[in-house]
Amino acid sequence: MAISLDSKDRLIFALDVQDKNEAQRLVKLLQNRVGCFKVGLELFVKEGPEILKLIKDYSPADIFLDLKLHDIPATVRGALKSAEKLGAKYITIHSTEGEAILETSKEVKDSSLEVLAVTFLTSLHQSQLCKLGFEQTTKLSDLVLDRALKAQQSGCAGIICSGEEIAKVKQKCGDDFKVIVPGIRPEWSKISADDQSRITTPRKAIQAGADLIVVGRPIRDANNPDEAAQKIVSEISNSARQ
Ligand code: C5P
């Protein structure tokens, strides 16, 4: 890793909740426990930009606006310009459409907002590629790497990928290009009706070179979310030292 971070700062908690009351409860509980709160579509569509202010009122943690913007370049560019003023550290755009969209990241290059490209969702499995029109022999990890390289060349700060692709992307894109990994399932976590497919543990993700990991349900749905977050931070810490 290029930047040295505390173990806590490498944990992003996905605030996938219905409304600001539930968000406020979890932000207060985890305010100093995680490095970043991720606001996704569910919460942002319900509460709008005010939710970022609420998080800032209760926690010094960074904010990740996971809107996965996917539209024509002019629209994505406009959305990034609007997001620049909201005080988030990270925002996501889709990489499916190639360089034209990825290059919209240049729109906010002079601000503190870092644009991350979503490569392939962690809910997608290699076996589904054929149905999406890819050749049977195509490897998902190669597609992720191709999108990562395009994102890097287009000026994005990093990508979102699964644990399975971390090492390959780090090796080709280098330390300064951020690799952020969702689909994290600690060995002790039990998620009912899990939709994630390419999953890994905090230890494996950190050891493979992830800069930051995204954890939602294993913390949110734990009997004690604070304790769950602490366990993940210690796992990050123990893995980083090895
Ligand atoms: O609950 P869970 O740990 O699966 O949450 C993962 C979070 O990461 C969700 O908020 C999801 O939207 C997000 N995410 C993902 N896969 C991606 C990009 C983002 O799961 N490729």
Short mmCIF file of C-alpha atoms and ligand atoms in Angstrom, two decimals:
data_model
loop_
_atom_site.label_atom_id
_atom_site.label_comp_id
_atom_site.label_asym_id
_atom_site.label_seq_id
_atom_site.Cartn_x
_atom_site.Cartn_y
_atom_site.Cartn_z
CA MET A 1 0.00 0.00 0.00
CA ALA A 2 1.21 3.45 -0.89
CA ILE A 3 -0.53 5.35 1.88
CA SER A 4 -0.18 4.16 5.43
CA LEU A 5 -3.57 3.88 7.10
CA ASP A 6 -4.78 2.73 10.49
CA SER A 7 -6.54 -0.63 10.37
CA LYS A 8 -9.81 1.13 11.25
CA ASP A 9 -9.38 3.47 8.28
CA ARG A 10 -9.34 0.50 5.93
CA LEU A 11 -12.86 -0.48 6.94
CA ILE A 12 -15.79 1.05 5.04
CA PHE A 13 -19.19 0.32 6.55
CA ALA A 14 -22.04 0.11 4.00
CA LEU A 15 -24.88 2.07 5.54
CA ASP A 16 -27.51 0.06 3.69
CA VAL A 17 -30.52 1.10 5.74
CA GLN A 18 -33.97 2.46 4.93
CA ASP A 19 -33.92 5.89 6.48
CA LYS A 20 -32.05 8.53 8.42
CA ASN A 21 -33.20 7.28 11.84
CA GLU A 22 -31.57 3.91 11.32
CA ALA A 23 -28.56 5.58 9.70
CA GLN A 24 -28.16 7.93 12.67
CA ARG A 25 -28.30 5.02 15.14
CA LEU A 26 -25.55 3.12 13.32
CA VAL A 27 -23.37 6.19 12.67
CA LYS A 28 -23.51 7.08 16.39
CA LEU A 29 -22.69 3.51 17.35
CA LEU A 30 -19.79 3.13 14.89
CA GLN A 31 -18.65 6.76 14.73
CA ASN A 32 -15.05 6.04 15.75
CA ARG A 33 -15.01 2.37 14.82
CA VAL A 34 -14.79 2.61 11.02
CA GLY A 35 -12.84 4.82 8.64
CA CYS A 36 -15.67 5.51 6.24
CA PHE A 37 -19.45 5.29 5.90
CA LYS A 38 -20.76 4.25 2.51
CA VAL A 39 -24.08 5.76 1.43
CA GLY A 40 -25.73 3.68 -1.27
CA LEU A 41 -28.78 4.03 -3.44
CA GLU A 42 -31.33 2.93 -0.84
CA LEU A 43 -30.45 5.64 1.65
CA PHE A 44 -29.53 8.38 -0.83
CA VAL A 45 -32.75 8.04 -2.83
CA LYS A 46 -34.76 8.22 0.40
CA GLU A 47 -32.94 10.99 2.23
CA GLY A 48 -30.99 12.95 -0.40
CA PRO A 49 -27.77 14.91 0.23
CA GLU A 50 -28.89 15.83 3.79
CA ILE A 51 -27.78 12.36 4.85
CA LEU A 52 -24.14 13.36 4.34
CA LYS A 53 -24.59 16.26 6.73
CA LEU A 54 -26.10 13.94 9.32
CA ILE A 55 -23.11 11.57 9.08
CA LYS A 56 -20.69 14.48 9.42
CA ASP A 57 -22.57 15.74 12.49
CA TYR A 58 -21.90 12.47 14.31
CA SER A 59 -18.62 11.14 12.97
CA PRO A 60 -15.22 12.26 11.69
CA ALA A 61 -15.18 9.29 9.29
CA ASP A 62 -14.97 9.75 5.52
CA ILE A 63 -18.05 9.37 3.32
CA PHE A 64 -18.30 7.20 0.24
CA LEU A 65 -21.18 8.07 -2.09
CA ASP A 66 -21.82 4.78 -3.85
CA LEU A 67 -24.19 5.96 -6.58
CA LYS A 68 -22.67 3.81 -9.35
CA LEU A 69 -23.34 6.51 -11.93
CA HIS A 70 -24.13 5.02 -15.32
CA ASP A 71 -25.30 7.39 -18.06
CA ILE A 72 -24.04 9.36 -21.04
CA PRO A 73 -20.77 11.23 -20.37
CA ALA A 74 -22.37 14.68 -20.15
CA THR A 75 -24.83 13.50 -17.50
CA VAL A 76 -22.21 11.69 -15.44
CA ARG A 77 -19.94 14.73 -15.66
CA GLY A 78 -22.76 16.91 -14.39
CA ALA A 79 -23.55 14.51 -11.56
CA LEU A 80 -19.88 14.49 -10.50
CA LYS A 81 -19.82 18.28 -10.47
CA SER A 82 -22.92 18.30 -8.26
CA ALA A 83 -21.44 15.64 -5.96
CA GLU A 84 -18.18 17.58 -5.59
CA LYS A 85 -19.91 20.01 -3.26
CA LEU A 86 -21.42 17.39 -0.97
CA GLY A 87 -18.28 16.63 1.01
CA ALA A 88 -17.86 12.94 0.12
CA LYS A 89 -14.39 11.48 -0.29
CA TYR A 90 -15.33 8.80 -2.83
CA ILE A 91 -17.97 8.36 -5.52
CA THR A 92 -18.53 5.46 -7.92
CA ILE A 93 -19.18 5.40 -11.66
CA HIS A 94 -19.75 2.33 -13.85
CA SER A 95 -17.01 1.21 -16.20
CA THR A 96 -19.20 -0.82 -18.58
CA GLU A 97 -19.27 1.88 -21.23
CA GLY A 98 -15.48 2.30 -21.42
CA GLU A 99 -13.24 5.33 -21.53
CA ALA A 100 -15.87 7.94 -22.45
CA ILE A 101 -17.50 7.48 -19.05
CA LEU A 102 -14.31 6.80 -17.11
CA GLU A 103 -12.79 10.05 -18.37
CA THR A 104 -15.59 12.02 -16.71
CA SER A 105 -13.48 11.54 -13.56
CA LYS A 106 -11.27 14.37 -14.86
CA GLU A 107 -14.16 16.75 -14.22
CA VAL A 108 -13.43 16.66 -10.47
CA LYS A 109 -9.67 16.08 -10.57
CA ASP A 110 -8.94 19.36 -8.78
CA SER A 111 -11.32 18.59 -5.92
CA SER A 112 -11.00 16.23 -2.96
CA LEU A 113 -13.59 13.86 -4.46
CA GLU A 114 -12.03 10.62 -5.69
CA VAL A 115 -13.77 8.75 -8.50
CA LEU A 116 -13.79 4.94 -8.28
CA ALA A 117 -14.84 2.72 -11.17
CA VAL A 118 -17.08 -0.27 -10.53
CA THR A 119 -15.66 -3.12 -12.62
CA PHE A 120 -17.99 -6.12 -12.25
CA LEU A 121 -20.41 -6.36 -9.35
CA THR A 122 -19.40 -8.87 -6.68
CA SER A 123 -22.85 -10.44 -7.00
CA LEU A 124 -21.87 -11.65 -10.48
CA HIS A 125 -20.35 -15.11 -10.87
CA GLN A 126 -18.05 -16.32 -13.66
CA SER A 127 -20.79 -18.77 -14.74
CA GLN A 128 -23.15 -15.87 -15.61
CA LEU A 129 -20.79 -14.30 -18.16
CA CYS A 130 -22.11 -16.39 -21.08
CA LYS A 131 -25.65 -15.14 -20.52
CA LEU A 132 -24.31 -11.61 -20.71
CA GLY A 133 -22.92 -12.30 -24.18
CA PHE A 134 -19.28 -13.03 -23.35
CA GLU A 135 -17.40 -15.97 -24.89
CA GLN A 136 -17.39 -19.15 -22.80
CA THR A 137 -13.62 -18.94 -22.42
CA THR A 138 -13.62 -15.35 -21.13
CA LYS A 139 -12.26 -15.04 -17.62
CA LEU A 140 -14.01 -12.59 -15.34
CA SER A 141 -10.68 -11.67 -13.75
CA ASP A 142 -9.30 -10.65 -17.18
CA LEU A 143 -12.33 -8.44 -17.81
CA VAL A 144 -11.89 -6.83 -14.39
CA LEU A 145 -8.22 -6.18 -15.10
CA ASP A 146 -9.02 -4.65 -18.49
CA ARG A 147 -11.56 -2.30 -16.89
CA ALA A 148 -9.10 -1.46 -14.09
CA LEU A 149 -6.39 -0.49 -16.59
CA LYS A 150 -8.84 1.64 -18.57
CA ALA A 151 -10.03 3.31 -15.36
CA GLN A 152 -6.45 4.08 -14.37
CA GLN A 153 -5.54 5.47 -17.79
CA SER A 154 -8.71 7.59 -17.75
CA GLY A 155 -7.86 9.28 -14.47
CA CYS A 156 -9.93 7.36 -11.91
CA ALA A 157 -8.44 7.09 -8.42
CA GLY A 158 -9.20 3.39 -8.14
CA ILE A 159 -11.65 0.59 -8.71
CA ILE A 160 -14.12 -1.67 -6.97
CA CYS A 161 -13.50 -5.37 -7.52
CA SER A 162 -13.86 -8.66 -5.70
CA GLY A 163 -11.25 -10.45 -3.62
CA GLU A 164 -10.51 -12.74 -6.55
CA GLU A 165 -9.03 -9.97 -8.66
CA ILE A 166 -7.11 -7.88 -6.11
CA ALA A 167 -3.63 -9.34 -6.63
CA LYS A 168 -3.81 -9.19 -10.43
CA VAL A 169 -5.01 -5.57 -10.43
CA LYS A 170 -2.43 -4.46 -7.84
CA GLN A 171 0.34 -6.12 -9.80
CA LYS A 172 -0.58 -4.36 -13.05
CA CYS A 173 -1.86 -1.01 -11.78
CA GLY A 174 0.62 -0.45 -8.95
CA ASP A 175 0.29 0.68 -5.35
CA ASP A 176 -1.07 4.17 -5.93
CA PHE A 177 -4.20 2.96 -7.69
CA LYS A 178 -6.79 2.17 -5.01
CA VAL A 179 -8.42 -1.22 -4.87
CA ILE A 180 -11.60 -1.30 -2.82
CA VAL A 181 -13.25 -4.62 -2.12
CA PRO A 182 -16.85 -5.46 -1.21
CA GLY A 183 -18.26 -9.00 -0.97
CA ILE A 184 -16.49 -9.39 2.36
CA ARG A 185 -17.69 -12.24 4.53
CA PRO A 186 -15.79 -12.89 7.78
CA GLU A 187 -15.64 -16.60 8.62
CA TRP A 188 -17.99 -16.04 11.57
CA SER A 189 -20.69 -14.19 9.62
CA LYS A 190 -23.95 -15.78 8.54
CA ILE A 191 -25.99 -13.85 5.99
CA SER A 192 -29.37 -15.25 5.05
CA ALA A 193 -30.28 -15.29 1.34
CA ASP A 194 -26.91 -13.81 0.45
CA ASP A 195 -26.76 -12.26 -3.04
CA GLN A 196 -22.98 -11.86 -3.04
CA SER A 197 -21.12 -14.34 -5.18
CA ARG A 198 -17.39 -13.51 -5.36
CA ILE A 199 -16.78 -13.34 -1.62
CA THR A 200 -13.67 -13.32 0.53
CA THR A 201 -12.69 -12.77 4.16
CA PRO A 202 -11.17 -9.54 5.55
CA ARG A 203 -7.87 -11.40 6.10
CA LYS A 204 -7.62 -12.71 2.54
CA ALA A 205 -8.60 -9.36 1.03
CA ILE A 206 -6.00 -7.43 3.04
CA GLN A 207 -3.29 -10.02 2.41
CA ALA A 208 -4.01 -9.90 -1.34
CA GLY A 209 -3.45 -6.13 -1.28
CA ALA A 210 -6.87 -4.47 -0.86
CA ASP A 211 -6.50 -0.87 0.26
CA LEU A 212 -9.98 -0.72 1.75
CA ILE A 213 -12.73 -3.27 2.34
CA VAL A 214 -16.48 -2.65 2.27
CA VAL A 215 -18.59 -4.51 4.82
CA GLY A 216 -22.34 -4.17 5.14
CA ARG A 217 -24.56 -6.96 6.43
CA PRO A 218 -21.94 -8.80 8.52
CA ILE A 219 -21.85 -5.65 10.69
CA ARG A 220 -25.37 -4.28 10.22
CA ASP A 221 -27.11 -7.60 10.93
CA ALA A 222 -24.80 -8.75 13.74
CA ASN A 223 -26.28 -9.05 17.25
CA ASN A 224 -23.67 -6.52 18.29
CA PRO A 225 -22.58 -4.37 15.29
CA ASP A 226 -19.95 -2.55 17.35
CA GLU A 227 -18.30 -5.82 18.36
CA ALA A 228 -18.54 -7.13 14.77
CA ALA A 229 -16.78 -4.00 13.47
CA GLN A 230 -14.08 -4.37 16.16
CA LYS A 231 -13.48 -8.00 15.16
CA ILE A 232 -13.04 -6.99 11.52
CA VAL A 233 -10.64 -4.18 12.44
CA SER A 234 -8.51 -6.64 14.46
CA GLU A 235 -8.55 -9.09 11.56
CA ILE A 236 -7.34 -6.27 9.26
CA SER A 237 -4.66 -5.36 11.75
CA ASN A 238 -3.42 -8.95 12.19
CA SER A 239 -3.40 -9.55 8.44
CA ALA A 240 -1.59 -6.33 7.62
CA ARG A 241 1.31 -7.20 9.93
CA GLN A 242 2.03 -10.57 8.33
O1 C5P B 1 -23.94 -6.32 2.85
P1 C5P B 1 -22.72 -6.45 2.00
O2 C5P B 1 -21.45 -6.62 2.81
O3 C5P B 1 -22.86 -7.46 0.90
O4 C5P B 1 -22.60 -5.02 1.31
C1 C5P B 1 -21.74 -4.75 0.23
C2 C5P B 1 -21.94 -3.34 -0.23
O5 C5P B 1 -21.01 -3.07 -1.27
C3 C5P B 1 -23.32 -3.02 -0.77
O6 C5P B 1 -23.64 -1.71 -0.31
C4 C5P B 1 -23.17 -3.02 -2.27
O7 C5P B 1 -24.00 -2.06 -2.89
C5 C5P B 1 -21.71 -2.62 -2.43
N1 C5P B 1 -21.05 -3.10 -3.63
C6 C5P B 1 -20.93 -4.44 -3.96
N2 C5P B 1 -20.30 -4.84 -5.11
C7 C5P B 1 -19.76 -3.94 -5.92
C8 C5P B 1 -19.84 -2.58 -5.61
C9 C5P B 1 -20.49 -2.19 -4.44
O8 C5P B 1 -21.40 -5.28 -3.18
N3 C5P B 1 -19.08 -4.33 -6.98
#
